Amino acid sequence: MINTTTTTASNSAHPQPPLFDTMSTMRAMRRLKPDPVPDELLERLIQAAVWGPSGGNMQRYEYVLVTDPEVMARLAPLWQRCVDSYLATTGKYAPEGMDEAAYGRMVAAIEYQRDHFAETPALIIPCYRMPEHQPDEEGVKASVRALGAAAAEELARIQPRFTALAEGSCVYPGVQNLLLAARALGLAANITIWHLLLEREWKQVLGIPEEMRTFAAIPVGWPVGNFGPVRRRPVSEVIHRNAW
């Protein structure tokens, strides 16, 4: 059973900033009311995302914001196929440390969101495109000298992973800002990447250019339930001081 106690700054002599309360109750809220969310609030979510750090300050992100019920209805069958695929494979069993009852409640919420996706008030798709790599022979030679031949060879081997992490590091800090802003405004939101299972079809519906990568599909709306404490492993189990 995952420990539900949240360690916060209030346990020490330091006062706890309000942000800590926001983070400690920022659960994935999948049951949404069909009521529309004002454009002003949705733009504030995007603004929070834009405030997030971006690698090299390149700021090459774009955000697709879907609020049109007709577009959402076209996306709903794609969402259903992606969710069904997930539940048939990775999501078939409870994660280690999570009891079956809790996992059953999570799956029920996922299925509710799947079955009511067409009623989702808003959906945000963060996109990013890294700049084209410019060949630089002298720069490559200098890099090899700095790293050493063995490390440079290893970097070449893991280049796809390195590139993927570089792109993600430019996008996900902004996504986290967006989720924090949603919680602060009383909005329900959760990050998913299931759309990647059918990314080509999603791009076709939304007119996203082929060269643009998508990094999440974030449903947003007013929550049906109540926010509550997150369930996470205690810090004492995950921290490694000075070495593993």
PDB file of C-alpha atoms in Angstrom:
ATOM      1  CA  MET A   1       0.000   0.000   0.000  1.00  0.00           C
ATOM      2  CA  ILE A   2       1.450   3.352  -0.991  1.00  0.00           C
ATOM      3  CA  ASN A   3       1.874   5.718   1.941  1.00  0.00           C
ATOM      4  CA  THR A   4      -0.668   8.531   1.719  1.00  0.00           C
ATOM      5  CA  THR A   5       1.156  10.823   4.136  1.00  0.00           C
ATOM      6  CA  THR A   6       2.558  13.865   2.383  1.00  0.00           C
ATOM      7  CA  THR A   7       5.795  15.274   3.769  1.00  0.00           C
ATOM      8  CA  THR A   8       5.655  19.057   3.603  1.00  0.00           C
ATOM      9  CA  ALA A   9       7.573  22.043   4.843  1.00  0.00           C
ATOM     10  CA  SER A  10       5.092  22.381   7.731  1.00  0.00           C
ATOM     11  CA  ASN A  11       6.932  19.483   9.386  1.00  0.00           C
ATOM     12  CA  SER A  12       9.920  21.736   9.925  1.00  0.00           C
ATOM     13  CA  ALA A  13      10.526  25.195  11.307  1.00  0.00           C
ATOM     14  CA  HIS A  14       9.976  26.693   7.862  1.00  0.00           C
ATOM     15  CA  PRO A  15       6.506  27.961   6.954  1.00  0.00           C
ATOM     16  CA  GLN A  16       4.724  26.167   4.140  1.00  0.00           C
ATOM     17  CA  PRO A  17       4.034  28.242   1.014  1.00  0.00           C
ATOM     18  CA  PRO A  18       0.522  27.829  -0.461  1.00  0.00           C
ATOM     19  CA  LEU A  19       2.084  26.178  -3.518  1.00  0.00           C
ATOM     20  CA  PHE A  20       2.848  23.098  -1.409  1.00  0.00           C
ATOM     21  CA  ASP A  21      -0.832  22.654  -0.559  1.00  0.00           C
ATOM     22  CA  THR A  22      -1.641  22.955  -4.251  1.00  0.00           C
ATOM     23  CA  MET A  23       0.885  20.281  -5.202  1.00  0.00           C
ATOM     24  CA  SER A  24      -0.120  17.897  -2.414  1.00  0.00           C
ATOM     25  CA  THR A  25      -3.748  17.864  -3.578  1.00  0.00           C
ATOM     26  CA  MET A  26      -3.165  17.860  -7.339  1.00  0.00           C
ATOM     27  CA  ARG A  27      -4.696  14.493  -8.151  1.00  0.00           C
ATOM     28  CA  ALA A  28      -5.480  13.331 -11.676  1.00  0.00           C
ATOM     29  CA  MET A  29      -9.144  14.347 -11.950  1.00  0.00           C
ATOM     30  CA  ARG A  30     -10.777  12.432 -14.806  1.00  0.00           C
ATOM     31  CA  ARG A  31     -14.472  12.956 -14.096  1.00  0.00           C
ATOM     32  CA  LEU A  32     -15.385  16.322 -15.613  1.00  0.00           C
ATOM     33  CA  LYS A  33     -18.605  18.289 -15.720  1.00  0.00           C
ATOM     34  CA  PRO A  34     -19.725  19.177 -19.264  1.00  0.00           C
ATOM     35  CA  ASP A  35     -19.985  22.876 -18.279  1.00  0.00           C
ATOM     36  CA  PRO A  36     -17.787  25.093 -20.462  1.00  0.00           C
ATOM     37  CA  VAL A  37     -14.621  26.655 -19.079  1.00  0.00           C
ATOM     38  CA  PRO A  38     -14.272  30.401 -19.785  1.00  0.00           C
ATOM     39  CA  ASP A  39     -11.695  31.228 -22.445  1.00  0.00           C
ATOM     40  CA  GLU A  40      -9.996  33.599 -20.007  1.00  0.00           C
ATOM     41  CA  LEU A  41      -9.207  30.713 -17.635  1.00  0.00           C
ATOM     42  CA  LEU A  42      -7.984  28.475 -20.445  1.00  0.00           C
ATOM     43  CA  GLU A  43      -5.700  31.240 -21.675  1.00  0.00           C
ATOM     44  CA  ARG A  44      -4.362  31.598 -18.135  1.00  0.00           C
ATOM     45  CA  LEU A  45      -3.460  27.905 -18.194  1.00  0.00           C
ATOM     46  CA  ILE A  46      -1.555  28.384 -21.445  1.00  0.00           C
ATOM     47  CA  GLN A  47       0.110  31.475 -19.996  1.00  0.00           C
ATOM     48  CA  ALA A  48       1.292  29.420 -17.022  1.00  0.00           C
ATOM     49  CA  ALA A  49       2.692  26.845 -19.451  1.00  0.00           C
ATOM     50  CA  VAL A  50       4.522  29.526 -21.431  1.00  0.00           C
ATOM     51  CA  TRP A  51       6.134  30.732 -18.202  1.00  0.00           C
ATOM     52  CA  GLY A  52       7.761  27.313 -17.803  1.00  0.00           C
ATOM     53  CA  PRO A  53      11.442  26.910 -18.667  1.00  0.00           C
ATOM     54  CA  SER A  54      12.379  25.836 -22.176  1.00  0.00           C
ATOM     55  CA  GLY A  55      15.734  24.328 -23.110  1.00  0.00           C
ATOM     56  CA  GLY A  56      18.063  26.983 -24.501  1.00  0.00           C
ATOM     57  CA  ASN A  57      15.137  29.425 -24.157  1.00  0.00           C
ATOM     58  CA  MET A  58      14.182  28.383 -27.696  1.00  0.00           C
ATOM     59  CA  GLN A  59      10.431  28.648 -26.913  1.00  0.00           C
ATOM     60  CA  ARG A  60       9.404  26.584 -29.925  1.00  0.00           C
ATOM     61  CA  TYR A  61       6.255  25.249 -28.241  1.00  0.00           C
ATOM     62  CA  GLU A  62       2.734  25.569 -29.620  1.00  0.00           C
ATOM     63  CA  TYR A  63      -0.544  24.635 -27.896  1.00  0.00           C
ATOM     64  CA  VAL A  64      -3.645  23.317 -29.645  1.00  0.00           C
ATOM     65  CA  LEU A  65      -6.731  24.205 -27.610  1.00  0.00           C
ATOM     66  CA  VAL A  66      -9.910  22.291 -28.449  1.00  0.00           C
ATOM     67  CA  THR A  67     -13.260  23.557 -27.147  1.00  0.00           C
ATOM     68  CA  ASP A  68     -15.522  22.945 -30.165  1.00  0.00           C
ATOM     69  CA  PRO A  69     -17.932  20.065 -29.332  1.00  0.00           C
ATOM     70  CA  GLU A  70     -17.905  18.942 -32.967  1.00  0.00           C
ATOM     71  CA  VAL A  71     -14.113  18.573 -32.957  1.00  0.00           C
ATOM     72  CA  MET A  72     -14.246  16.827 -29.576  1.00  0.00           C
ATOM     73  CA  ALA A  73     -16.810  14.388 -30.980  1.00  0.00           C
ATOM     74  CA  ARG A  74     -14.412  13.537 -33.816  1.00  0.00           C
ATOM     75  CA  LEU A  75     -11.637  12.909 -31.305  1.00  0.00           C
ATOM     76  CA  ALA A  76     -13.779  10.776 -28.983  1.00  0.00           C
ATOM     77  CA  PRO A  77     -13.538   7.540 -31.055  1.00  0.00           C
ATOM     78  CA  LEU A  78      -9.757   7.954 -31.248  1.00  0.00           C
ATOM     79  CA  TRP A  79      -9.588   8.456 -27.487  1.00  0.00           C
ATOM     80  CA  GLN A  80     -11.677   5.335 -26.937  1.00  0.00           C
ATOM     81  CA  ARG A  81      -9.386   3.214 -29.119  1.00  0.00           C
ATOM     82  CA  CYS A  82      -6.287   4.518 -27.339  1.00  0.00           C
ATOM     83  CA  VAL A  83      -7.725   3.926 -23.872  1.00  0.00           C
ATOM     84  CA  ASP A  84      -8.961   0.449 -24.780  1.00  0.00           C
ATOM     85  CA  SER A  85      -5.496  -0.411 -26.084  1.00  0.00           C
ATOM     86  CA  TYR A  86      -3.902   0.832 -22.867  1.00  0.00           C
ATOM     87  CA  LEU A  87      -6.326  -1.066 -20.619  1.00  0.00           C
ATOM     88  CA  ALA A  88      -5.724  -4.242 -22.608  1.00  0.00           C
ATOM     89  CA  THR A  89      -1.942  -4.038 -22.166  1.00  0.00           C
ATOM     90  CA  THR A  90      -0.021  -1.766 -19.792  1.00  0.00           C
ATOM     91  CA  GLY A  91      -3.094  -0.850 -17.788  1.00  0.00           C
ATOM     92  CA  LYS A  92      -4.299  -4.413 -17.363  1.00  0.00           C
ATOM     93  CA  TYR A  93      -2.728  -4.861 -13.931  1.00  0.00           C
ATOM     94  CA  ALA A  94      -2.329  -2.652 -10.885  1.00  0.00           C
ATOM     95  CA  PRO A  95       1.135  -1.069 -10.504  1.00  0.00           C
ATOM     96  CA  GLU A  96       3.388  -2.513  -7.844  1.00  0.00           C
ATOM     97  CA  GLY A  97       2.528  -1.034  -4.450  1.00  0.00           C
ATOM     98  CA  MET A  98      -1.048  -0.100  -5.390  1.00  0.00           C
ATOM     99  CA  ASP A  99      -3.827  -2.265  -3.996  1.00  0.00           C
ATOM    100  CA  GLU A 100      -6.441  -3.727  -6.314  1.00  0.00           C
ATOM    101  CA  ALA A 101      -9.315  -1.711  -4.843  1.00  0.00           C
ATOM    102  CA  ALA A 102      -7.546   1.605  -5.424  1.00  0.00           C
ATOM    103  CA  TYR A 103      -6.559   0.549  -8.914  1.00  0.00           C
ATOM    104  CA  GLY A 104     -10.128  -0.502  -9.633  1.00  0.00           C
ATOM    105  CA  ARG A 105     -11.298   3.010  -8.724  1.00  0.00           C
ATOM    106  CA  MET A 106      -8.673   4.521 -11.020  1.00  0.00           C
ATOM    107  CA  VAL A 107      -9.712   2.287 -13.909  1.00  0.00           C
ATOM    108  CA  ALA A 108     -13.358   3.207 -13.305  1.00  0.00           C
ATOM    109  CA  ALA A 109     -12.410   6.890 -13.602  1.00  0.00           C
ATOM    110  CA  ILE A 110     -10.457   6.186 -16.801  1.00  0.00           C
ATOM    111  CA  GLU A 111     -13.458   4.352 -18.267  1.00  0.00           C
ATOM    112  CA  TYR A 112     -15.782   7.192 -17.222  1.00  0.00           C
ATOM    113  CA  GLN A 113     -13.553   9.697 -19.008  1.00  0.00           C
ATOM    114  CA  ARG A 114     -13.427   7.429 -22.057  1.00  0.00           C
ATOM    115  CA  ASP A 115     -17.212   7.078 -22.187  1.00  0.00           C
ATOM    116  CA  HIS A 116     -17.821  10.824 -21.696  1.00  0.00           C
ATOM    117  CA  PHE A 117     -14.916  12.176 -23.713  1.00  0.00           C
ATOM    118  CA  ALA A 118     -17.160  13.897 -26.265  1.00  0.00           C
ATOM    119  CA  GLU A 119     -18.485  16.042 -23.381  1.00  0.00           C
ATOM    120  CA  THR A 120     -14.987  17.212 -22.375  1.00  0.00           C
ATOM    121  CA  PRO A 121     -15.119  21.026 -22.112  1.00  0.00           C
ATOM    122  CA  ALA A 122     -11.523  21.611 -23.194  1.00  0.00           C
ATOM    123  CA  LEU A 123      -8.517  19.661 -24.410  1.00  0.00           C
ATOM    124  CA  ILE A 124      -4.979  21.003 -24.608  1.00  0.00           C
ATOM    125  CA  ILE A 125      -2.320  19.442 -26.854  1.00  0.00           C
ATOM    126  CA  PRO A 126       1.240  20.698 -26.197  1.00  0.00           C
ATOM    127  CA  CYS A 127       3.406  20.552 -29.313  1.00  0.00           C
ATOM    128  CA  TYR A 128       7.081  21.155 -29.933  1.00  0.00           C
ATOM    129  CA  ARG A 129       9.524  21.098 -32.809  1.00  0.00           C
ATOM    130  CA  MET A 130      13.269  21.142 -32.276  1.00  0.00           C
ATOM    131  CA  PRO A 131      15.243  23.257 -34.760  1.00  0.00           C
ATOM    132  CA  GLU A 132      16.939  21.508 -37.636  1.00  0.00           C
ATOM    133  CA  HIS A 133      20.416  20.270 -36.779  1.00  0.00           C
ATOM    134  CA  GLN A 134      23.098  22.311 -38.488  1.00  0.00           C
ATOM    135  CA  PRO A 135      26.199  20.274 -39.466  1.00  0.00           C
ATOM    136  CA  ASP A 136      29.284  21.641 -37.750  1.00  0.00           C
ATOM    137  CA  GLU A 137      32.353  19.491 -38.346  1.00  0.00           C
ATOM    138  CA  GLU A 138      34.635  21.593 -36.169  1.00  0.00           C
ATOM    139  CA  GLY A 139      32.040  21.576 -33.381  1.00  0.00           C
ATOM    140  CA  VAL A 140      31.719  17.789 -33.552  1.00  0.00           C
ATOM    141  CA  LYS A 141      35.503  17.403 -33.303  1.00  0.00           C
ATOM    142  CA  ALA A 142      35.614  19.737 -30.300  1.00  0.00           C
ATOM    143  CA  SER A 143      32.769  17.790 -28.669  1.00  0.00           C
ATOM    144  CA  VAL A 144      34.609  14.486 -29.116  1.00  0.00           C
ATOM    145  CA  ARG A 145      37.745  16.004 -27.588  1.00  0.00           C
ATOM    146  CA  ALA A 146      35.745  17.258 -24.602  1.00  0.00           C
ATOM    147  CA  LEU A 147      33.902  13.992 -23.995  1.00  0.00           C
ATOM    148  CA  GLY A 148      36.541  11.500 -25.048  1.00  0.00           C
ATOM    149  CA  ALA A 149      36.186   8.932 -27.813  1.00  0.00           C
ATOM    150  CA  ALA A 150      34.378   6.294 -25.707  1.00  0.00           C
ATOM    151  CA  ALA A 151      31.801   8.738 -24.350  1.00  0.00           C
ATOM    152  CA  ALA A 152      31.244  10.258 -27.787  1.00  0.00           C
ATOM    153  CA  GLU A 153      30.600   6.792 -29.196  1.00  0.00           C
ATOM    154  CA  GLU A 154      28.116   6.072 -26.408  1.00  0.00           C
ATOM    155  CA  LEU A 155      26.372   9.396 -27.063  1.00  0.00           C
ATOM    156  CA  ALA A 156      25.977   8.463 -30.723  1.00  0.00           C
ATOM    157  CA  ARG A 157      24.415   5.160 -29.629  1.00  0.00           C
ATOM    158  CA  ILE A 158      21.833   6.827 -27.345  1.00  0.00           C
ATOM    159  CA  GLN A 159      21.221   9.837 -29.601  1.00  0.00           C
ATOM    160  CA  PRO A 160      17.491   9.063 -30.161  1.00  0.00           C
ATOM    161  CA  ARG A 161      16.924   8.925 -26.393  1.00  0.00           C
ATOM    162  CA  PHE A 162      18.986  12.064 -25.856  1.00  0.00           C
ATOM    163  CA  THR A 163      16.957  13.928 -28.473  1.00  0.00           C
ATOM    164  CA  ALA A 164      13.646  12.726 -27.036  1.00  0.00           C
ATOM    165  CA  LEU A 165      14.656  13.832 -23.534  1.00  0.00           C
ATOM    166  CA  ALA A 166      15.879  17.176 -24.860  1.00  0.00           C
ATOM    167  CA  GLU A 167      12.514  17.797 -26.511  1.00  0.00           C
ATOM    168  CA  GLY A 168      10.584  16.615 -23.461  1.00  0.00           C
ATOM    169  CA  SER A 169      12.597  18.868 -21.168  1.00  0.00           C
ATOM    170  CA  CYS A 170      11.490  21.820 -23.314  1.00  0.00           C
ATOM    171  CA  VAL A 171       7.801  20.902 -22.996  1.00  0.00           C
ATOM    172  CA  TYR A 172       6.989  19.158 -19.730  1.00  0.00           C
ATOM    173  CA  PRO A 173       8.049  21.924 -17.309  1.00  0.00           C
ATOM    174  CA  GLY A 174       5.407  24.072 -19.013  1.00  0.00           C
ATOM    175  CA  VAL A 175       2.877  21.229 -18.808  1.00  0.00           C
ATOM    176  CA  GLN A 176       3.487  20.950 -15.067  1.00  0.00           C
ATOM    177  CA  ASN A 177       2.921  24.700 -14.745  1.00  0.00           C
ATOM    178  CA  LEU A 178      -0.348  24.237 -16.621  1.00  0.00           C
ATOM    179  CA  LEU A 179      -1.493  21.463 -14.272  1.00  0.00           C
ATOM    180  CA  LEU A 180      -0.568  23.507 -11.204  1.00  0.00           C
ATOM    181  CA  ALA A 181      -2.453  26.499 -12.576  1.00  0.00           C
ATOM    182  CA  ALA A 182      -5.515  24.337 -13.229  1.00  0.00           C
ATOM    183  CA  ARG A 183      -5.497  23.061  -9.672  1.00  0.00           C
ATOM    184  CA  ALA A 184      -5.061  26.592  -8.291  1.00  0.00           C
ATOM    185  CA  LEU A 185      -8.074  27.751 -10.331  1.00  0.00           C
ATOM    186  CA  GLY A 186     -10.207  24.818  -9.166  1.00  0.00           C
ATOM    187  CA  LEU A 187     -10.108  23.090 -12.542  1.00  0.00           C
ATOM    188  CA  ALA A 188      -9.670  19.357 -13.023  1.00  0.00           C
ATOM    189  CA  ALA A 189      -6.962  18.214 -15.430  1.00  0.00           C
ATOM    190  CA  ASN A 190      -4.774  15.218 -16.066  1.00  0.00           C
ATOM    191  CA  ILE A 191      -1.865  14.539 -18.369  1.00  0.00           C
ATOM    192  CA  THR A 192      -2.024  11.594 -20.764  1.00  0.00           C
ATOM    193  CA  ILE A 193       0.089  10.437 -23.699  1.00  0.00           C
ATOM    194  CA  TRP A 194      -2.323   7.755 -24.946  1.00  0.00           C
ATOM    195  CA  HIS A 195      -3.003   9.792 -28.080  1.00  0.00           C
ATOM    196  CA  LEU A 196       0.495   8.827 -29.295  1.00  0.00           C
ATOM    197  CA  LEU A 197      -0.875   5.366 -30.042  1.00  0.00           C
ATOM    198  CA  LEU A 198      -2.811   7.002 -32.895  1.00  0.00           C
ATOM    199  CA  GLU A 199      -0.871  10.236 -33.261  1.00  0.00           C
ATOM    200  CA  ARG A 200      -1.197  10.402 -37.040  1.00  0.00           C
ATOM    201  CA  GLU A 201      -5.006  10.270 -36.807  1.00  0.00           C
ATOM    202  CA  TRP A 202      -5.053  12.907 -34.057  1.00  0.00           C
ATOM    203  CA  LYS A 203      -2.891  15.195 -36.154  1.00  0.00           C
ATOM    204  CA  GLN A 204      -5.192  14.752 -39.130  1.00  0.00           C
ATOM    205  CA  VAL A 205      -8.280  15.728 -37.127  1.00  0.00           C
ATOM    206  CA  LEU A 206      -6.544  18.747 -35.587  1.00  0.00           C
ATOM    207  CA  GLY A 207      -4.555  19.831 -38.644  1.00  0.00           C
ATOM    208  CA  ILE A 208      -1.247  19.599 -36.781  1.00  0.00           C
ATOM    209  CA  PRO A 209       1.713  19.698 -39.213  1.00  0.00           C
ATOM    210  CA  GLU A 210       3.480  16.395 -39.727  1.00  0.00           C
ATOM    211  CA  GLU A 211       6.823  17.777 -38.569  1.00  0.00           C
ATOM    212  CA  MET A 212       5.366  19.012 -35.267  1.00  0.00           C
ATOM    213  CA  ARG A 213       5.612  16.550 -32.377  1.00  0.00           C
ATOM    214  CA  THR A 214       2.812  16.243 -29.831  1.00  0.00           C
ATOM    215  CA  PHE A 215       3.635  15.538 -26.201  1.00  0.00           C
ATOM    216  CA  ALA A 216       0.372  15.148 -24.296  1.00  0.00           C
ATOM    217  CA  ALA A 217      -3.408  15.336 -24.405  1.00  0.00           C
ATOM    218  CA  ILE A 218      -4.727  17.171 -21.349  1.00  0.00           C
ATOM    219  CA  PRO A 219      -8.503  17.138 -20.712  1.00  0.00           C
ATOM    220  CA  VAL A 220      -9.617  20.147 -18.652  1.00  0.00           C
ATOM    221  CA  GLY A 221     -12.923  20.958 -16.972  1.00  0.00           C
ATOM    222  CA  TRP A 222     -14.732  21.505 -13.708  1.00  0.00           C
ATOM    223  CA  PRO A 223     -14.382  18.465 -11.436  1.00  0.00           C
ATOM    224  CA  VAL A 224     -17.294  16.184 -10.596  1.00  0.00           C
ATOM    225  CA  GLY A 225     -15.583  15.055  -7.374  1.00  0.00           C
ATOM    226  CA  ASN A 226     -13.399  16.764  -4.805  1.00  0.00           C
ATOM    227  CA  PHE A 227      -9.686  17.360  -4.774  1.00  0.00           C
ATOM    228  CA  GLY A 228      -7.853  15.368  -2.161  1.00  0.00           C
ATOM    229  CA  PRO A 229      -4.391  14.347  -1.012  1.00  0.00           C
ATOM    230  CA  VAL A 230      -2.221  12.557  -3.524  1.00  0.00           C
ATOM    231  CA  ARG A 231      -0.963   9.055  -2.743  1.00  0.00           C
ATOM    232  CA  ARG A 232       2.781   8.839  -3.201  1.00  0.00           C
ATOM    233  CA  ARG A 233       5.723   6.916  -1.809  1.00  0.00           C
ATOM    234  CA  PRO A 234       7.274   8.634   1.234  1.00  0.00           C
ATOM    235  CA  VAL A 235      10.415  10.669   0.665  1.00  0.00           C
ATOM    236  CA  SER A 236      12.380   8.366   2.989  1.00  0.00           C
ATOM    237  CA  GLU A 237      11.930   5.534   0.466  1.00  0.00           C
ATOM    238  CA  VAL A 238      13.050   7.400  -2.634  1.00  0.00           C
ATOM    239  CA  ILE A 239      15.894   9.662  -1.559  1.00  0.00           C
ATOM    240  CA  HIS A 240      19.564   8.648  -2.030  1.00  0.00           C
ATOM    241  CA  ARG A 241      21.957  11.053  -0.351  1.00  0.00           C
ATOM    242  CA  ASN A 242      25.270  11.752  -2.094  1.00  0.00           C
ATOM    243  CA  ALA A 243      25.245   8.379  -3.865  1.00  0.00           C
ATOM    244  CA  TRP A 244      22.795   5.555  -4.708  1.00  0.00           C
TER     245      TRP A 244
END
